[in-house]
Amino acid sequence: MTDIALTGYGVYRPEPVVTGAEIAAESGIPEEVVVEKMGLREKRVCPPGEGHVSDMCVAAGERALADADVDPETIDLVLYHGSEFKDYVVWSAAADVAERLGAVNAYATESYTLCAGAPIALRQVRAQLLAEPIDRALLVTASREEDLVDYTNERSSFMFNFGSGASAAVVEADPADERTRATVHHSAAITDGSFSRDVIMHAGGSVEPPSHETVEAGRHTLDVPDQEGMKERLGPVSLPNYLDVAHEALERSGFERSDLDFVAVTHMKRSFHELLFEELGLDPATDGYYLDLYGHVQSADQLLAVDEALDEGLLAPGDLVLFLAAGTGYTWAATVLTWRG
């Protein structure tokens, strides 16, 4: 039986920091609400004109390749699963990253599941490695959607935690045991398309093409047209869907919820984070890492949490790990891994 393993990873964090206090001052929301309720002490951001998505992916990708100790020419597939807001419109970041990393023998493609991208990308690559005559893939993701947030728009306040950064992972079929950082097991996902138009950027697409008028009207930032309606509909389904994909991924992988040791989950408000861990039977202080120093970096959240957890001694060889995520659209996804070291 073929084993699929994560053999190396890398993360990239821009240096500039925006604090929760600064966001509170700009938005008019009390600092206590931003820091404690939203769970955002600070986040990393990219300077204007610098730190494009491709640049961050290359930085994280170089670190992942070095961690896995593999030559980029041996990569068969480069998969970008990050933000659609990238260097250029209608453009392949995957192809650019593959070229700049020297992955000249890889084919490059992209996958968009927004903030649920990490578990989905692992699921897709695992299936490809099992089904196709390829042996090694590089997953890259980055986001700087902080650029799209208008702090004066209260309707979009749940996105005030958006930060910038990147992550990358090398995933291989049947690597040597000493090169295995984590075994990748099975996944699960749920989509509820009734939320597909709840989070949008009004202008820039075919519905409302960019123009002087759309720019002057501030139509190129993220918005939640019906904030209260979204909350009313999302509240009853979000926790059950998180738990359902977690349970299904664990069951497919041959485990139970009680086997879980660590959950790397999308950044969310602190109270919901703690409730989710409670429902999973875990302690959020020791069985996960809360990203209140990063905010929400789209599908880089999971590896950022892993990296911090390793530094703090929260993750050990043999631990059963769940990558758990949700993204507007709305998709909930989970992938199970066994951490090897």
GROMACS .gro file of C-alpha atoms in nm:
model
  341
    1MET     CA    1   0.000   0.000   0.000
    2THR     CA    2   0.131   0.343  -0.094
    3ASP     CA    3   0.191   0.587   0.189
    4ILE     CA    4   0.147   0.958   0.126
    5ALA     CA    5   0.358   1.181   0.347
    6LEU     CA    6   0.440   1.541   0.412
    7THR     CA    7   0.821   1.550   0.402
    8GLY     CA    8   0.891   1.920   0.447
    9TYR     CA    9   0.717   2.250   0.507
   10GLY     CA   10   0.797   2.618   0.520
   11VAL     CA   11   0.622   2.935   0.631
   12TYR     CA   12   0.679   3.301   0.550
   13ARG     CA   13   0.581   3.590   0.773
   14PRO     CA   14   0.610   3.951   0.652
   15GLU     CA   15   0.787   4.173   0.904
   16PRO     CA   16   0.545   4.471   0.932
   17VAL     CA   17   0.291   4.436   1.212
   18VAL     CA   18  -0.050   4.593   1.266
   19THR     CA   19  -0.177   4.568   1.623
   20GLY     CA   20  -0.525   4.510   1.749
   21ALA     CA   21  -0.506   4.853   1.909
   22GLU     CA   22  -0.437   5.012   1.569
   23ILE     CA   23  -0.730   4.829   1.411
   24ALA     CA   24  -0.953   4.942   1.696
   25ALA     CA   25  -0.847   5.302   1.645
   26GLU     CA   26  -0.911   5.290   1.270
   27SER     CA   27  -1.241   5.103   1.290
   28GLY     CA   28  -1.390   5.265   1.598
   29ILE     CA   29  -1.440   4.921   1.757
   30PRO     CA   30  -1.327   4.906   2.123
   31GLU     CA   31  -0.977   4.762   2.160
   32GLU     CA   32  -1.102   4.500   2.406
   33VAL     CA   33  -1.343   4.370   2.142
   34VAL     CA   34  -1.072   4.346   1.875
   35VAL     CA   35  -0.814   4.183   2.103
   36GLU     CA   36  -1.031   3.962   2.324
   37LYS     CA   37  -1.349   3.888   2.128
   38MET     CA   38  -1.206   3.886   1.777
   39GLY     CA   39  -0.886   3.731   1.914
   40LEU     CA   40  -0.642   3.960   1.738
   41ARG     CA   41  -0.345   4.097   1.930
   42GLU     CA   42  -0.159   4.168   1.606
   43LYS     CA   43  -0.114   4.047   1.251
   44ARG     CA   44   0.149   4.064   0.978
   45VAL     CA   45   0.092   4.278   0.670
   46CYS     CA   46   0.278   4.348   0.346
   47PRO     CA   47   0.405   4.697   0.269
   48PRO     CA   48   0.233   4.860  -0.031
   49GLY     CA   49   0.396   4.741  -0.352
   50GLU     CA   50   0.596   4.468  -0.178
   51GLY     CA   51   0.546   4.108  -0.069
   52HIS     CA   52   0.326   3.995  -0.355
   53VAL     CA   53   0.159   3.654  -0.336
   54SER     CA   54   0.415   3.497  -0.570
   55ASP     CA   55   0.707   3.640  -0.370
   56MET     CA   56   0.571   3.500  -0.044
   57CYS     CA   57   0.504   3.160  -0.205
   58VAL     CA   58   0.861   3.144  -0.336
   59ALA     CA   59   1.001   3.226   0.009
   60ALA     CA   60   0.786   2.959   0.178
   61GLY     CA   61   0.853   2.712  -0.105
   62GLU     CA   62   1.230   2.749  -0.073
   63ARG     CA   63   1.203   2.669   0.296
   64ALA     CA   64   0.980   2.368   0.234
   65LEU     CA   65   1.217   2.226  -0.028
   66ALA     CA   66   1.513   2.274   0.204
   67ASP     CA   67   1.323   2.114   0.492
   68ALA     CA   68   1.241   1.812   0.275
   69ASP     CA   69   1.596   1.812   0.135
   70VAL     CA   70   1.476   1.770  -0.223
   71ASP     CA   71   1.593   1.919  -0.550
   72PRO     CA   72   1.323   2.138  -0.709
   73GLU     CA   73   1.383   1.958  -1.040
   74THR     CA   74   1.238   1.641  -0.882
   75ILE     CA   75   0.901   1.808  -0.814
   76ASP     CA   76   0.628   1.668  -1.042
   77LEU     CA   77   0.347   1.906  -0.948
   78VAL     CA   78   0.322   2.258  -0.807
   79LEU     CA   79  -0.024   2.333  -0.667
   80TYR     CA   80  -0.115   2.686  -0.563
   81HIS     CA   81  -0.413   2.690  -0.325
   82GLY     CA   82  -0.399   3.047  -0.200
   83SER     CA   83  -0.586   3.370  -0.252
   84GLU     CA   84  -0.738   3.466  -0.586
   85PHE     CA   85  -0.618   3.818  -0.506
   86LYS     CA   86  -0.265   3.793  -0.635
   87ASP     CA   87  -0.002   3.974  -0.841
   88TYR     CA   88  -0.213   3.992  -1.157
   89VAL     CA   89  -0.571   3.918  -1.260
   90VAL     CA   90  -0.637   3.605  -1.472
   91TRP     CA   91  -0.284   3.477  -1.411
   92SER     CA   92  -0.119   3.157  -1.292
   93ALA     CA   93   0.077   3.211  -0.974
   94ALA     CA   94   0.150   2.837  -0.975
   95ALA     CA   95   0.338   2.857  -1.304
   96ASP     CA   96   0.534   3.162  -1.188
   97VAL     CA   97   0.630   3.002  -0.858
   98ALA     CA   98   0.735   2.678  -1.028
   99GLU     CA   99   0.961   2.871  -1.266
  100ARG     CA  100   1.120   3.082  -0.994
  101LEU     CA  101   1.184   2.781  -0.769
  102GLY     CA  102   1.344   2.583  -1.049
  103ALA     CA  103   1.071   2.317  -1.058
  104VAL     CA  104   1.125   2.288  -1.433
  105ASN     CA  105   0.988   1.934  -1.460
  106ALA     CA  106   0.664   2.005  -1.275
  107TYR     CA  107   0.327   2.089  -1.416
  108ALA     CA  108   0.161   2.374  -1.232
  109THR     CA  109  -0.203   2.421  -1.144
  110GLU     CA  110  -0.427   2.609  -0.903
  111SER     CA  111  -0.708   2.522  -0.663
  112TYR     CA  112  -0.943   2.770  -0.495
  113THR     CA  113  -1.142   2.682  -0.187
  114LEU     CA  114  -1.065   3.013  -0.020
  115CYS     CA  115  -0.993   2.969   0.351
  116ALA     CA  116  -1.071   2.594   0.340
  117GLY     CA  117  -0.785   2.544   0.095
  118ALA     CA  118  -0.527   2.359   0.305
  119PRO     CA  119  -0.724   2.040   0.382
  120ILE     CA  120  -0.867   2.038   0.029
  121ALA     CA  121  -0.524   2.079  -0.133
  122LEU     CA  122  -0.384   1.790   0.072
  123ARG     CA  123  -0.684   1.581  -0.031
  124GLN     CA  124  -0.635   1.661  -0.400
  125VAL     CA  125  -0.261   1.599  -0.401
  126ARG     CA  126  -0.294   1.277  -0.203
  127ALA     CA  127  -0.541   1.148  -0.463
  128GLN     CA  128  -0.316   1.254  -0.749
  129LEU     CA  129  -0.010   1.087  -0.601
  130LEU     CA  130  -0.209   0.766  -0.558
  131ALA     CA  131  -0.365   0.773  -0.905
  132GLU     CA  132  -0.106   0.931  -1.134
  133PRO     CA  133   0.252   0.838  -1.227
  134ILE     CA  134   0.391   1.121  -1.016
  135ASP     CA  135   0.585   1.097  -0.691
  136ARG     CA  136   0.635   1.442  -0.544
  137ALA     CA  137   0.427   1.760  -0.517
  138LEU     CA  138   0.479   2.106  -0.377
  139LEU     CA  139   0.180   2.287  -0.229
  140VAL     CA  140   0.207   2.666  -0.195
  141THR     CA  141  -0.032   2.926  -0.061
  142ALA     CA  142  -0.023   3.293   0.026
  143SER     CA  143  -0.261   3.574   0.105
  144ARG     CA  144  -0.251   3.949   0.143
  145GLU     CA  145  -0.628   4.003   0.146
  146GLU     CA  146  -0.568   4.250   0.426
  147ASP     CA  147  -0.539   4.494   0.133
  148LEU     CA  148  -0.907   4.437   0.054
  149VAL     CA  149  -1.039   4.521   0.402
  150ASP     CA  150  -1.210   4.855   0.468
  151TYR     CA  151  -1.191   4.914   0.843
  152THR     CA  152  -1.465   5.177   0.821
  153ASN     CA  153  -1.715   4.920   0.688
  154GLU     CA  154  -1.869   4.761   0.996
  155ARG     CA  155  -2.045   4.499   0.782
  156SER     CA  156  -1.708   4.342   0.704
  157SER     CA  157  -1.581   4.343   1.063
  158PHE     CA  158  -1.540   3.965   1.079
  159MET     CA  159  -1.266   4.009   0.815
  160PHE     CA  160  -1.069   4.266   1.017
  161ASN     CA  161  -0.847   3.974   1.126
  162PHE     CA  162  -0.718   3.914   0.772
  163GLY     CA  163  -0.337   3.911   0.770
  164SER     CA  164  -0.060   3.837   0.523
  165GLY     CA  165   0.177   3.542   0.494
  166ALA     CA  166   0.246   3.214   0.317
  167SER     CA  167   0.312   2.846   0.366
  168ALA     CA  168   0.434   2.555   0.155
  169ALA     CA  169   0.456   2.179   0.189
  170VAL     CA  170   0.629   1.897   0.003
  171VAL     CA  171   0.411   1.587  -0.023
  172GLU     CA  172   0.547   1.259  -0.153
  173ALA     CA  173   0.449   0.900  -0.224
  174ASP     CA  174   0.636   0.635  -0.023
  175PRO     CA  175   0.928   0.841   0.110
  176ALA     CA  176   1.181   0.686   0.346
  177ASP     CA  177   1.069   0.685   0.708
  178GLU     CA  178   1.346   0.919   0.815
  179ARG     CA  179   1.220   1.179   0.564
  180THR     CA  180   0.858   1.166   0.677
  181ARG     CA  181   0.732   1.457   0.881
  182ALA     CA  182   0.369   1.348   0.874
  183THR     CA  183   0.162   1.072   0.717
  184VAL     CA  184  -0.136   1.214   0.527
  185HIS     CA  185  -0.457   1.019   0.581
  186HIS     CA  186  -0.810   1.088   0.457
  187SER     CA  187  -1.024   1.399   0.427
  188ALA     CA  188  -1.381   1.523   0.421
  189ALA     CA  189  -1.558   1.837   0.305
  190ILE     CA  190  -1.904   1.998   0.300
  191THR     CA  191  -2.021   2.293   0.091
  192ASP     CA  192  -2.334   2.500   0.152
  193GLY     CA  193  -2.370   2.715  -0.158
  194SER     CA  194  -2.649   2.923  -0.006
  195PHE     CA  195  -2.367   3.139   0.134
  196SER     CA  196  -2.196   3.187  -0.204
  197ARG     CA  197  -2.288   3.557  -0.237
  198ASP     CA  198  -2.262   3.663   0.124
  199VAL     CA  199  -1.899   3.781   0.100
  200ILE     CA  200  -1.810   3.966  -0.217
  201MET     CA  201  -1.605   4.246  -0.365
  202HIS     CA  202  -1.863   4.436  -0.565
  203ALA     CA  203  -1.640   4.564  -0.846
  204GLY     CA  204  -1.361   4.413  -1.050
  205GLY     CA  205  -1.544   4.118  -1.201
  206SER     CA  206  -1.773   4.081  -1.501
  207VAL     CA  207  -2.082   4.193  -1.306
  208GLU     CA  208  -1.929   4.532  -1.228
  209PRO     CA  209  -1.608   4.585  -1.427
  210PRO     CA  210  -1.350   4.821  -1.283
  211SER     CA  211  -1.387   5.186  -1.374
  212HIS     CA  212  -1.305   5.531  -1.241
  213GLU     CA  213  -1.648   5.533  -1.082
  214THR     CA  214  -1.606   5.201  -0.901
  215VAL     CA  215  -1.267   5.307  -0.765
  216GLU     CA  216  -1.395   5.644  -0.648
  217ALA     CA  217  -1.695   5.477  -0.484
  218GLY     CA  218  -1.475   5.232  -0.290
  219ARG     CA  219  -1.627   4.927  -0.456
  220HIS     CA  220  -1.301   4.731  -0.460
  221THR     CA  221  -1.301   4.614  -0.098
  222LEU     CA  222  -1.462   4.309   0.061
  223ASP     CA  223  -1.817   4.348   0.181
  224VAL     CA  224  -2.094   4.150   0.349
  225PRO     CA  225  -2.411   4.299   0.196
  226ASP     CA  226  -2.643   4.130   0.446
  227GLN     CA  227  -2.431   4.092   0.759
  228GLU     CA  228  -2.716   4.012   0.997
  229GLY     CA  229  -2.876   3.768   0.757
  230MET     CA  230  -2.548   3.584   0.713
  231LYS     CA  231  -2.498   3.561   1.089
  232GLU     CA  232  -2.849   3.424   1.139
  233ARG     CA  233  -2.801   3.154   0.877
  234LEU     CA  234  -2.438   3.068   0.954
  235GLY     CA  235  -2.475   3.040   1.331
  236PRO     CA  236  -2.684   2.719   1.335
  237VAL     CA  237  -2.474   2.531   1.078
  238SER     CA  238  -2.110   2.630   1.131
  239LEU     CA  239  -2.027   2.424   1.441
  240PRO     CA  240  -2.216   2.112   1.324
  241ASN     CA  241  -2.041   2.127   0.987
  242TYR     CA  242  -1.699   2.165   1.148
  243LEU     CA  243  -1.773   1.862   1.365
  244ASP     CA  244  -1.918   1.661   1.076
  245VAL     CA  245  -1.612   1.699   0.853
  246ALA     CA  246  -1.383   1.627   1.148
  247HIS     CA  247  -1.574   1.310   1.233
  248GLU     CA  248  -1.593   1.193   0.870
  249ALA     CA  249  -1.223   1.250   0.803
  250LEU     CA  250  -1.130   1.067   1.121
  251GLU     CA  251  -1.365   0.777   1.045
  252ARG     CA  252  -1.231   0.740   0.690
  253SER     CA  253  -0.880   0.738   0.833
  254GLY     CA  254  -0.962   0.466   1.086
  255PHE     CA  255  -0.961   0.688   1.395
  256GLU     CA  256  -1.207   0.826   1.648
  257ARG     CA  257  -1.245   1.173   1.793
  258SER     CA  258  -1.084   1.054   2.116
  259ASP     CA  259  -0.765   0.973   1.922
  260LEU     CA  260  -0.706   1.339   1.833
  261ASP     CA  261  -0.406   1.514   1.986
  262PHE     CA  262  -0.381   1.842   1.799
  263VAL     CA  263  -0.605   2.055   1.576
  264ALA     CA  264  -0.468   2.321   1.340
  265VAL     CA  265  -0.773   2.530   1.261
  266THR     CA  266  -0.868   2.848   1.080
  267HIS     CA  267  -0.837   3.160   1.295
  268MET     CA  268  -1.179   3.260   1.429
  269LYS     CA  269  -1.317   3.459   1.719
  270ARG     CA  270  -1.185   3.334   2.049
  271SER     CA  271  -1.515   3.211   2.196
  272PHE     CA  272  -1.596   2.996   1.893
  273HIS     CA  273  -1.241   2.858   1.887
  274GLU     CA  274  -1.277   2.749   2.249
  275LEU     CA  275  -1.625   2.605   2.189
  276LEU     CA  276  -1.502   2.402   1.893
  277PHE     CA  277  -1.217   2.253   2.096
  278GLU     CA  278  -1.457   2.176   2.380
  279GLU     CA  279  -1.687   1.990   2.140
  280LEU     CA  280  -1.388   1.797   2.007
  281GLY     CA  281  -1.291   1.702   2.363
  282LEU     CA  282  -0.965   1.895   2.349
  283ASP     CA  283  -0.792   2.169   2.544
  284PRO     CA  284  -0.738   2.479   2.326
  285ALA     CA  285  -0.437   2.578   2.536
  286THR     CA  286  -0.241   2.257   2.471
  287ASP     CA  287  -0.411   2.077   2.180
  288GLY     CA  288  -0.404   2.363   1.932
  289TYR     CA  289  -0.242   2.699   1.866
  290TYR     CA  290  -0.454   3.014   1.861
  291LEU     CA  291  -0.331   3.251   1.592
  292ASP     CA  292  -0.393   3.578   1.778
  293LEU     CA  293  -0.047   3.702   1.673
  294TYR     CA  294  -0.124   3.640   1.304
  295GLY     CA  295  -0.497   3.668   1.253
  296HIS     CA  296  -0.640   3.479   0.960
  297VAL     CA  297  -0.395   3.414   0.674
  298GLN     CA  298  -0.638   3.221   0.457
  299SER     CA  299  -0.515   2.866   0.383
  300ALA     CA  300  -0.175   2.928   0.544
  301ASP     CA  301  -0.333   2.912   0.892
  302GLN     CA  302  -0.282   2.539   0.942
  303LEU     CA  303   0.094   2.530   0.881
  304LEU     CA  304   0.145   2.855   1.071
  305ALA     CA  305  -0.024   2.687   1.369
  306VAL     CA  306   0.191   2.374   1.326
  307ASP     CA  307   0.509   2.579   1.309
  308GLU     CA  308   0.427   2.768   1.628
  309ALA     CA  309   0.315   2.450   1.803
  310LEU     CA  310   0.646   2.282   1.726
  311ASP     CA  311   0.835   2.580   1.867
  312GLU     CA  312   0.629   2.565   2.186
  313GLY     CA  313   0.648   2.188   2.229
  314LEU     CA  314   0.276   2.135   2.172
  315LEU     CA  315   0.322   1.880   1.894
  316ALA     CA  316   0.514   1.553   1.929
  317PRO     CA  317   0.593   1.249   1.716
  318GLY     CA  318   0.298   1.011   1.707
  319ASP     CA  319   0.038   1.284   1.760
  320LEU     CA  320  -0.278   1.259   1.553
  321VAL     CA  321  -0.334   1.596   1.387
  322LEU     CA  322  -0.640   1.743   1.221
  323PHE     CA  323  -0.617   2.022   0.966
  324LEU     CA  324  -0.959   2.184   1.001
  325ALA     CA  325  -1.081   2.483   0.804
  326ALA     CA  326  -1.378   2.676   0.672
  327GLY     CA  327  -1.396   2.922   0.388
  328THR     CA  328  -1.657   3.160   0.259
  329GLY     CA  329  -1.865   3.008  -0.013
  330TYR     CA  330  -1.916   2.822   0.228
  331THR     CA  331  -1.698   2.511   0.258
  332TRP     CA  332  -1.586   2.322   0.569
  333ALA     CA  333  -1.297   2.076   0.526
  334ALA     CA  334  -1.073   1.846   0.728
  335THR     CA  335  -0.768   1.628   0.664
  336VAL     CA  336  -0.610   1.386   0.914
  337LEU     CA  337  -0.234   1.346   0.956
  338THR     CA  338  -0.010   1.152   1.191
  339TRP     CA  339   0.285   1.368   1.294
  340ARG     CA  340   0.617   1.182   1.273
  341GLY     CA  341   0.868   1.451   1.360
   0.00000   0.00000   0.00000
